[in-house]
PDB file of C-alpha atoms in Angstrom:
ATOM      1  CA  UNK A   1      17.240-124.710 254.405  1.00 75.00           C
ATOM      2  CA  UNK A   2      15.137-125.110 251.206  1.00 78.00           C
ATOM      3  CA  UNK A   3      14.959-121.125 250.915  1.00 80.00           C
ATOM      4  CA  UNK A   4      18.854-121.062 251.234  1.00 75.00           C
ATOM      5  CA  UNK A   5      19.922-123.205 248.535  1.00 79.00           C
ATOM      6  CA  UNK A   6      16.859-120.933 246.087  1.00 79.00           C
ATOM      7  CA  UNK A   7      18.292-118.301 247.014  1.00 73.00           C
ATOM      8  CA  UNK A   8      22.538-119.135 246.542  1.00 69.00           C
ATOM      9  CA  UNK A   9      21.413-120.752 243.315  1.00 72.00           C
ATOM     10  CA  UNK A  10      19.502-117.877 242.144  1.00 72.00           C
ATOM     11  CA  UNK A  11      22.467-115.709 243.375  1.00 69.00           C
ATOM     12  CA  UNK A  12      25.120-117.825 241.518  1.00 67.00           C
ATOM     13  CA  UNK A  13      22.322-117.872 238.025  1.00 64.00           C
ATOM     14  CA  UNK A  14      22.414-113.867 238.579  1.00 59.00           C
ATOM     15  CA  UNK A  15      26.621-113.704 238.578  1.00 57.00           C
ATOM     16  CA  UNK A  16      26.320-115.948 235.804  1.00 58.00           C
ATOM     17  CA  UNK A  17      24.265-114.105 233.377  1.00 50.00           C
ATOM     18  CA  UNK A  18      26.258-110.636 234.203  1.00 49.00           C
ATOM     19  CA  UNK A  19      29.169-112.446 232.665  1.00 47.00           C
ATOM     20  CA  UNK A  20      27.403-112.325 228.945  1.00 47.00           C
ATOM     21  CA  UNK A  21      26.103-108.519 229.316  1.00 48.00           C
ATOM     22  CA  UNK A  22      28.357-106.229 227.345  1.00 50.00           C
ATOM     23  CA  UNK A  23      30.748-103.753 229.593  1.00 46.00           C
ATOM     24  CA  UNK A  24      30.425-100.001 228.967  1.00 45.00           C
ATOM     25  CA  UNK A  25      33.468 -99.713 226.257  1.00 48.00           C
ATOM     26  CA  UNK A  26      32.116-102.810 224.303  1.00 50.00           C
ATOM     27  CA  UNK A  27      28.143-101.052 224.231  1.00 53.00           C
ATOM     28  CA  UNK A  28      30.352 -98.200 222.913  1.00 69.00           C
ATOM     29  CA  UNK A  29      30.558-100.237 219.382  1.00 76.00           C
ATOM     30  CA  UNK A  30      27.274-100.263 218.761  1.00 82.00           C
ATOM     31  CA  UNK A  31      27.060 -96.408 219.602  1.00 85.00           C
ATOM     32  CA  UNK A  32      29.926 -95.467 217.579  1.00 87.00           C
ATOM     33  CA  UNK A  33      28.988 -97.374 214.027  1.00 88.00           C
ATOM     34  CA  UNK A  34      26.314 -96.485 211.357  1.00 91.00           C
ATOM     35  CA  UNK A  35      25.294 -99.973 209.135  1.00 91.00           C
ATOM     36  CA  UNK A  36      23.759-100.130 205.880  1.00 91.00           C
ATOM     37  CA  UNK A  37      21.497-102.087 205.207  1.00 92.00           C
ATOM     38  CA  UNK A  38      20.317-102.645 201.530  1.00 94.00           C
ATOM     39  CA  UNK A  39      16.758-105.299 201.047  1.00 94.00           C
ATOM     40  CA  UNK A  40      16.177-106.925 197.548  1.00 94.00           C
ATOM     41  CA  UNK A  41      12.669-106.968 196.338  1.00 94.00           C
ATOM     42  CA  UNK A  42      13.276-110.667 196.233  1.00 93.00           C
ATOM     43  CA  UNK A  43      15.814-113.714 195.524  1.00 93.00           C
ATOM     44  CA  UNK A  44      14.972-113.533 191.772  1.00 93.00           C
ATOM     45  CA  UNK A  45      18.136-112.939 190.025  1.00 93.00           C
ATOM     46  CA  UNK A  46      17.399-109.987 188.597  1.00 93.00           C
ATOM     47  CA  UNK A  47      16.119-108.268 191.427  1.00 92.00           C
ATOM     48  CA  UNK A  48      19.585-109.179 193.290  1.00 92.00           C
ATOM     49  CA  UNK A  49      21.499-107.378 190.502  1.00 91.00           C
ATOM     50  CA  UNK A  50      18.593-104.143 191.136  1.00 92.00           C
ATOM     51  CA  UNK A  51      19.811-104.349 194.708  1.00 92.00           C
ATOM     52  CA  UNK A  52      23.526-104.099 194.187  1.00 91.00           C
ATOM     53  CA  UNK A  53      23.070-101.525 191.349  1.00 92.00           C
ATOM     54  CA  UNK A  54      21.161 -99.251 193.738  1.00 93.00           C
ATOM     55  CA  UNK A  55      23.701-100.298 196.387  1.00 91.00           C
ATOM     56  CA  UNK A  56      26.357 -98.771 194.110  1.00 90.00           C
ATOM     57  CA  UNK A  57      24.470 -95.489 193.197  1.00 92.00           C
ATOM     58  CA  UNK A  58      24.005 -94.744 197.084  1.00 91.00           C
ATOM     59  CA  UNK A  59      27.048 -95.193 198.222  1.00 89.00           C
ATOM     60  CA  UNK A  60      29.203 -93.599 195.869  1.00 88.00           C
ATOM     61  CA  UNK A  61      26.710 -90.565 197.036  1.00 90.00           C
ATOM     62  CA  UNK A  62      27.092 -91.122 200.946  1.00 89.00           C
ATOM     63  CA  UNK A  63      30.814 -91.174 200.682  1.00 85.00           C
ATOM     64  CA  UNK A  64      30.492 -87.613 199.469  1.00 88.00           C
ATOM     65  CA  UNK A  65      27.964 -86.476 202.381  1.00 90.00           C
ATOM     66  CA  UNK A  66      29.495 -88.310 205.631  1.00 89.00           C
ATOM     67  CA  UNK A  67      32.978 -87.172 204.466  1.00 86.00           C
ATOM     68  CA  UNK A  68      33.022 -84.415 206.985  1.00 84.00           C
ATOM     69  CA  UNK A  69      31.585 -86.665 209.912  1.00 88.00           C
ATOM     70  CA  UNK A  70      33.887 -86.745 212.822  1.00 89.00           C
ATOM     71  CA  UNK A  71      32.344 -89.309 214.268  1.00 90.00           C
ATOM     72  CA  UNK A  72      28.874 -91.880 214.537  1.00 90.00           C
ATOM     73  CA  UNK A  73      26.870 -89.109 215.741  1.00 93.00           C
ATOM     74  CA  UNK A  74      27.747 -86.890 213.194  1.00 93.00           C
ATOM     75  CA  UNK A  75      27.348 -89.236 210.146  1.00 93.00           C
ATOM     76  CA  UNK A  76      23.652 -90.132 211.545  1.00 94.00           C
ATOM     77  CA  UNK A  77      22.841 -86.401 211.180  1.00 95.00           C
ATOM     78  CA  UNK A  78      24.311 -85.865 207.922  1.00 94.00           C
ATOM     79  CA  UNK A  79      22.508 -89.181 206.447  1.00 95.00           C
ATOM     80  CA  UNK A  80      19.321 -87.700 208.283  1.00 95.00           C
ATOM     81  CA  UNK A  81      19.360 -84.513 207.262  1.00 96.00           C
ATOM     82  CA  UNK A  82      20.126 -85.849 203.327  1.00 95.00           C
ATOM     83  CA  UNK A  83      17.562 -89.051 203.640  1.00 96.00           C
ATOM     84  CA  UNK A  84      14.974 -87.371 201.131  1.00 96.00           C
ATOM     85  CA  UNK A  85      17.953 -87.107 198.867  1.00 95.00           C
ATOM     86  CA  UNK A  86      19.035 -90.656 199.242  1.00 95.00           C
ATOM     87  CA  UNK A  87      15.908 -92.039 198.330  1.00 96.00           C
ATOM     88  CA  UNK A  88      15.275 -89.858 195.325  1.00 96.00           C
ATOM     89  CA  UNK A  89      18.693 -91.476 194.297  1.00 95.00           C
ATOM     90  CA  UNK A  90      17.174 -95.010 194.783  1.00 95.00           C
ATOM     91  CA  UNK A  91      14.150 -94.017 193.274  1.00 95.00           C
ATOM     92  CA  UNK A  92      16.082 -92.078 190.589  1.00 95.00           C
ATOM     93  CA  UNK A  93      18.553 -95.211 189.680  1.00 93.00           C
ATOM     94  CA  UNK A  94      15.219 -97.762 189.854  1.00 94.00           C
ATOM     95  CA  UNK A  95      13.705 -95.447 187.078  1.00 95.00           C
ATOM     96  CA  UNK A  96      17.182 -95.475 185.181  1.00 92.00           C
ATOM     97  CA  UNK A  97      16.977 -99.273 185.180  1.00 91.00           C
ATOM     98  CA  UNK A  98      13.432 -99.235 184.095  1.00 93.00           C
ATOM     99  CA  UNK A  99      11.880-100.612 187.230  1.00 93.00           C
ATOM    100  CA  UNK A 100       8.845 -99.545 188.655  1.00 93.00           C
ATOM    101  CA  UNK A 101       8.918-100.387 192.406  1.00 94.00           C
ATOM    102  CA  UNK A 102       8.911 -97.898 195.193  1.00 95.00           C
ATOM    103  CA  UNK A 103      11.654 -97.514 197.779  1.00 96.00           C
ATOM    104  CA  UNK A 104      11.364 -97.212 201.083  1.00 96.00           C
ATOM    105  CA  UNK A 105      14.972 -95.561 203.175  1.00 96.00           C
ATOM    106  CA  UNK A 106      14.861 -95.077 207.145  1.00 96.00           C
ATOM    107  CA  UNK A 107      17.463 -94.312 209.516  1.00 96.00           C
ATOM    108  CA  UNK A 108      16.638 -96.222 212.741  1.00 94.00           C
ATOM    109  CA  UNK A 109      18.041 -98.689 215.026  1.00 94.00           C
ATOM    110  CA  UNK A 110      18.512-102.053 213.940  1.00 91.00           C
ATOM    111  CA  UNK A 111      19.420-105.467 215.055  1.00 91.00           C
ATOM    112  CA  UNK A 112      22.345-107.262 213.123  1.00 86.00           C
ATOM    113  CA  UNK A 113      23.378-110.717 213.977  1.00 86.00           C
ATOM    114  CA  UNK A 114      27.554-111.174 214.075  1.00 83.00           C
ATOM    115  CA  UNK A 115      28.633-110.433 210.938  1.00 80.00           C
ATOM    116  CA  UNK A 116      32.079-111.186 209.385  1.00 77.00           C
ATOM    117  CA  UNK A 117      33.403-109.107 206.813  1.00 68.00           C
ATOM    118  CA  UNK A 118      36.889-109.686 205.032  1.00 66.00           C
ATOM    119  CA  UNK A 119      38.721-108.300 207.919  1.00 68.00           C
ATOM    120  CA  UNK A 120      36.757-107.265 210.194  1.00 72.00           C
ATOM    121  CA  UNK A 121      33.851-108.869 212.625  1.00 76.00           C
ATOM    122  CA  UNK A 122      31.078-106.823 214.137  1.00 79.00           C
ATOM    123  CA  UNK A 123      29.221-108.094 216.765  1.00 83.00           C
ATOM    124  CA  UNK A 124      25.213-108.968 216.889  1.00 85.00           C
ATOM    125  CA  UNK A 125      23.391-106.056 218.677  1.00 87.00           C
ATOM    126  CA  UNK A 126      21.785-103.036 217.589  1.00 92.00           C
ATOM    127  CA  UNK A 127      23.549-100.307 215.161  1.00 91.00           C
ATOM    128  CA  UNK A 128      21.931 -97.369 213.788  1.00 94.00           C
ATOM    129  CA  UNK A 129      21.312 -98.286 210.192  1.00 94.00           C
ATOM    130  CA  UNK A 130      20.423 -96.490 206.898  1.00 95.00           C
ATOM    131  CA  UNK A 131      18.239 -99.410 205.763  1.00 96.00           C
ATOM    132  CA  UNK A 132      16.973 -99.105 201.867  1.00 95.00           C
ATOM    133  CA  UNK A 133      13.829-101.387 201.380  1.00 96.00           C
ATOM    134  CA  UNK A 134      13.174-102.120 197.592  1.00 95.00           C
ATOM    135  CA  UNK A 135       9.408-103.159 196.395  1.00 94.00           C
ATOM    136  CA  UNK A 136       8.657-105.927 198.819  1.00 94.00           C
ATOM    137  CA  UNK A 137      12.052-106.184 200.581  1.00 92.00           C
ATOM    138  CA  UNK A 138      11.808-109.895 200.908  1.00 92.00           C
ATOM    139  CA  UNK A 139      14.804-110.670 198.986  1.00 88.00           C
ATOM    140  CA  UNK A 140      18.558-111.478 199.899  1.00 89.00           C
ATOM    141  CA  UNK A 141      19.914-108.008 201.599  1.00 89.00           C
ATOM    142  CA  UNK A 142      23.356-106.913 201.815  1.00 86.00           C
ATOM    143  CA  UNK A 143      24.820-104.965 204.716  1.00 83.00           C
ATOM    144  CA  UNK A 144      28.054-102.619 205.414  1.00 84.00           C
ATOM    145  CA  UNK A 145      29.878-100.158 207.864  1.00 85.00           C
ATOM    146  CA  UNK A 146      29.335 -96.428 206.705  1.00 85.00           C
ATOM    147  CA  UNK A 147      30.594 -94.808 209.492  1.00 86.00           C
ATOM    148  CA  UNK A 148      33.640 -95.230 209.747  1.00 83.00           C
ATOM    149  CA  UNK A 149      33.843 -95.584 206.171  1.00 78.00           C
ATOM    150  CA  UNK A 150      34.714 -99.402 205.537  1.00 73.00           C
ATOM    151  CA  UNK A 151      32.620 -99.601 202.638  1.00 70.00           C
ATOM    152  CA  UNK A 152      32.630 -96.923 200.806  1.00 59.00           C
ATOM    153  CA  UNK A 153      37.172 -96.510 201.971  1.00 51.00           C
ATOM    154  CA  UNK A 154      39.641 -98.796 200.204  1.00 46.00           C
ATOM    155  CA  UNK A 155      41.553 -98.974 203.511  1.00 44.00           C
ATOM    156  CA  UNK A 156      41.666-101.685 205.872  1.00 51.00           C
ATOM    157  CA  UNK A 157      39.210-101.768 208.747  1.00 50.00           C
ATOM    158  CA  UNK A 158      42.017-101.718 211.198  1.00 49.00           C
ATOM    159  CA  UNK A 159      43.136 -98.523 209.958  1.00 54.00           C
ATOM    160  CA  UNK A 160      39.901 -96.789 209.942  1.00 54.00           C
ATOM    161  CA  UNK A 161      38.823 -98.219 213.215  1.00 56.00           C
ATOM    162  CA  UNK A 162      42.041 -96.209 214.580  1.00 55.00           C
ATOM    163  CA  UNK A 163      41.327 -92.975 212.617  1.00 55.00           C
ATOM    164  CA  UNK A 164      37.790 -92.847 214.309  1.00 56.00           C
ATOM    165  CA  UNK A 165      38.962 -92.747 217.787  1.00 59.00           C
ATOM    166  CA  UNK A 166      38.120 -96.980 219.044  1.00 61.00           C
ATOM    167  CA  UNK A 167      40.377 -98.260 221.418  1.00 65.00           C
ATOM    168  CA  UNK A 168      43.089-101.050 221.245  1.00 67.00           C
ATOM    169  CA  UNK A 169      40.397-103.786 223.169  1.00 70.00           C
ATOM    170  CA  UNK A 170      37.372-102.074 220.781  1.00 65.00           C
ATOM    171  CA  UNK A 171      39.785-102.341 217.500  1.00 60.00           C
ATOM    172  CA  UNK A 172      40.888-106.412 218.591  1.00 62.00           C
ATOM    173  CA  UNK A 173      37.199-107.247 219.261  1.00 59.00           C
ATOM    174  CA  UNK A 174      36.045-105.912 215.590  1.00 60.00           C
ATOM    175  CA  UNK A 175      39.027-107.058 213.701  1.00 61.00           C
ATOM    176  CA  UNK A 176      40.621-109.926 215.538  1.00 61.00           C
ATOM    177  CA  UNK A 177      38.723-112.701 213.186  1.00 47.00           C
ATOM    178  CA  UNK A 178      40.804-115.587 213.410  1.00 43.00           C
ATOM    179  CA  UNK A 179      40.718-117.003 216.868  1.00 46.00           C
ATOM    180  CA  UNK A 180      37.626-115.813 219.269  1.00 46.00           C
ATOM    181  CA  UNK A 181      39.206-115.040 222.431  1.00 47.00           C
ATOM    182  CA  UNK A 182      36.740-115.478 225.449  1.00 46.00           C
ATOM    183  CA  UNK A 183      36.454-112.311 228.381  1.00 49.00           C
ATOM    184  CA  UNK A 184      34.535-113.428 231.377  1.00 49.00           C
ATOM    185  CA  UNK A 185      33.413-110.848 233.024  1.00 51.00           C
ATOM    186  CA  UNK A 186      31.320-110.102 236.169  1.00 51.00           C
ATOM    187  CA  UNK A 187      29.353-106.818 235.181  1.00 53.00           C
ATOM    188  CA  UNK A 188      27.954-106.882 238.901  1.00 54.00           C
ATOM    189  CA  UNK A 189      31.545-106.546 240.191  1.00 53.00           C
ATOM    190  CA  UNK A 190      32.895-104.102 237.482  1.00 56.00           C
ATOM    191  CA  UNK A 191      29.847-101.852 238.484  1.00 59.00           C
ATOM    192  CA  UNK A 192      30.479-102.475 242.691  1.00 61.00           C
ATOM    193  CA  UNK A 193      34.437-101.327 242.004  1.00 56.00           C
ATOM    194  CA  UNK A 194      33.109 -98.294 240.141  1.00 53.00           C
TER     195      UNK A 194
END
């Protein structure tokens, strides 16, 4: 009798903790985003403004080589094959400012907790993510969508979400910020009904 209840509560723990793993189409935002991810030297005020500066040089630059991307995929290999000239830009715009500090840029997957932007929410998990890492990188960082192009577009996430191909459910999760609305879902049985 003592095995029997183990086992229906482990069963019931198990249906439980499927509810809170992400369904195929929502994994599909995290495949179908690139992040930036820009890291201060430090919190000193003046290695802040550094951060944004360089923010602004590589950006206005990686609007002009992801333009063609048709989609996540794409954009990765353009910012791949163009990384050397990214951080010669960083490295370029830290020598224009008189600052002598190296800079380090990867493209790599990368953890992001939920972040809300002005109208738009993405959700923690991993992205791929042009990270820029300036001196130490300890300092206050700043993060954005390149791909699709919410930072570097002025229009609204909505209508850039759309342009890229996301669904109705994938556009409401990422842009529906003012009241959470709460799926519970069974992954278990979503995977037994095929």
């Amino acid at each position: 009798m003592k095995q029997l209840i183990i086992f229906a509560l482990l069963v019931v723990f198990a249906v439980t903790l499927c509810g809170f793993i992400p369904t195929s189409e929502d994994m599909e935002i995290y495949d179908d985003i690139v992040r930036l991810h820009v890291l201060a030297n430090s919190d000193a005020e003046e290695d802040q403004s550094i951060k944004l500066l360089v923010r602004d040089a590589v950006l206005e630059k990686i609007s002009g080589i992801t333009a063609g991307a048709s989609d996540a995929d794409s954009a990765a290999a353009l910012i791949s094959e163009n990384i050397c000239v990214i951080r010669d830009l960083a490295s370029e715009t830290l020598q224009d400012l008189g600052v002598d500090m190296p800079v380090s840029v990867t493209l790599s997957e990368e953890y992001y907790p939920t972040r809300n932007y002005e109208d738009t929410s993405l959700p923690a998990g991993k992205y791929t993510s042009l990270r820029i890492m300036i001196g130490e990188a300890d300092g206050q960082n700043w993060w954005c969508v390149l791909y699709p192009a919410i930072c570097t577009s002025s229009a609204k996430a909505n209508a850039v979400f759309k342009q890229t191909g996301f669904s109705t459910e994938q556009i409401n999760i990422l842009t529906d910020n003012e009241k959470p609305v709460y799926k519970i879902k069974f992954k278990l049985l979503e995977l037994i009904s095929g």
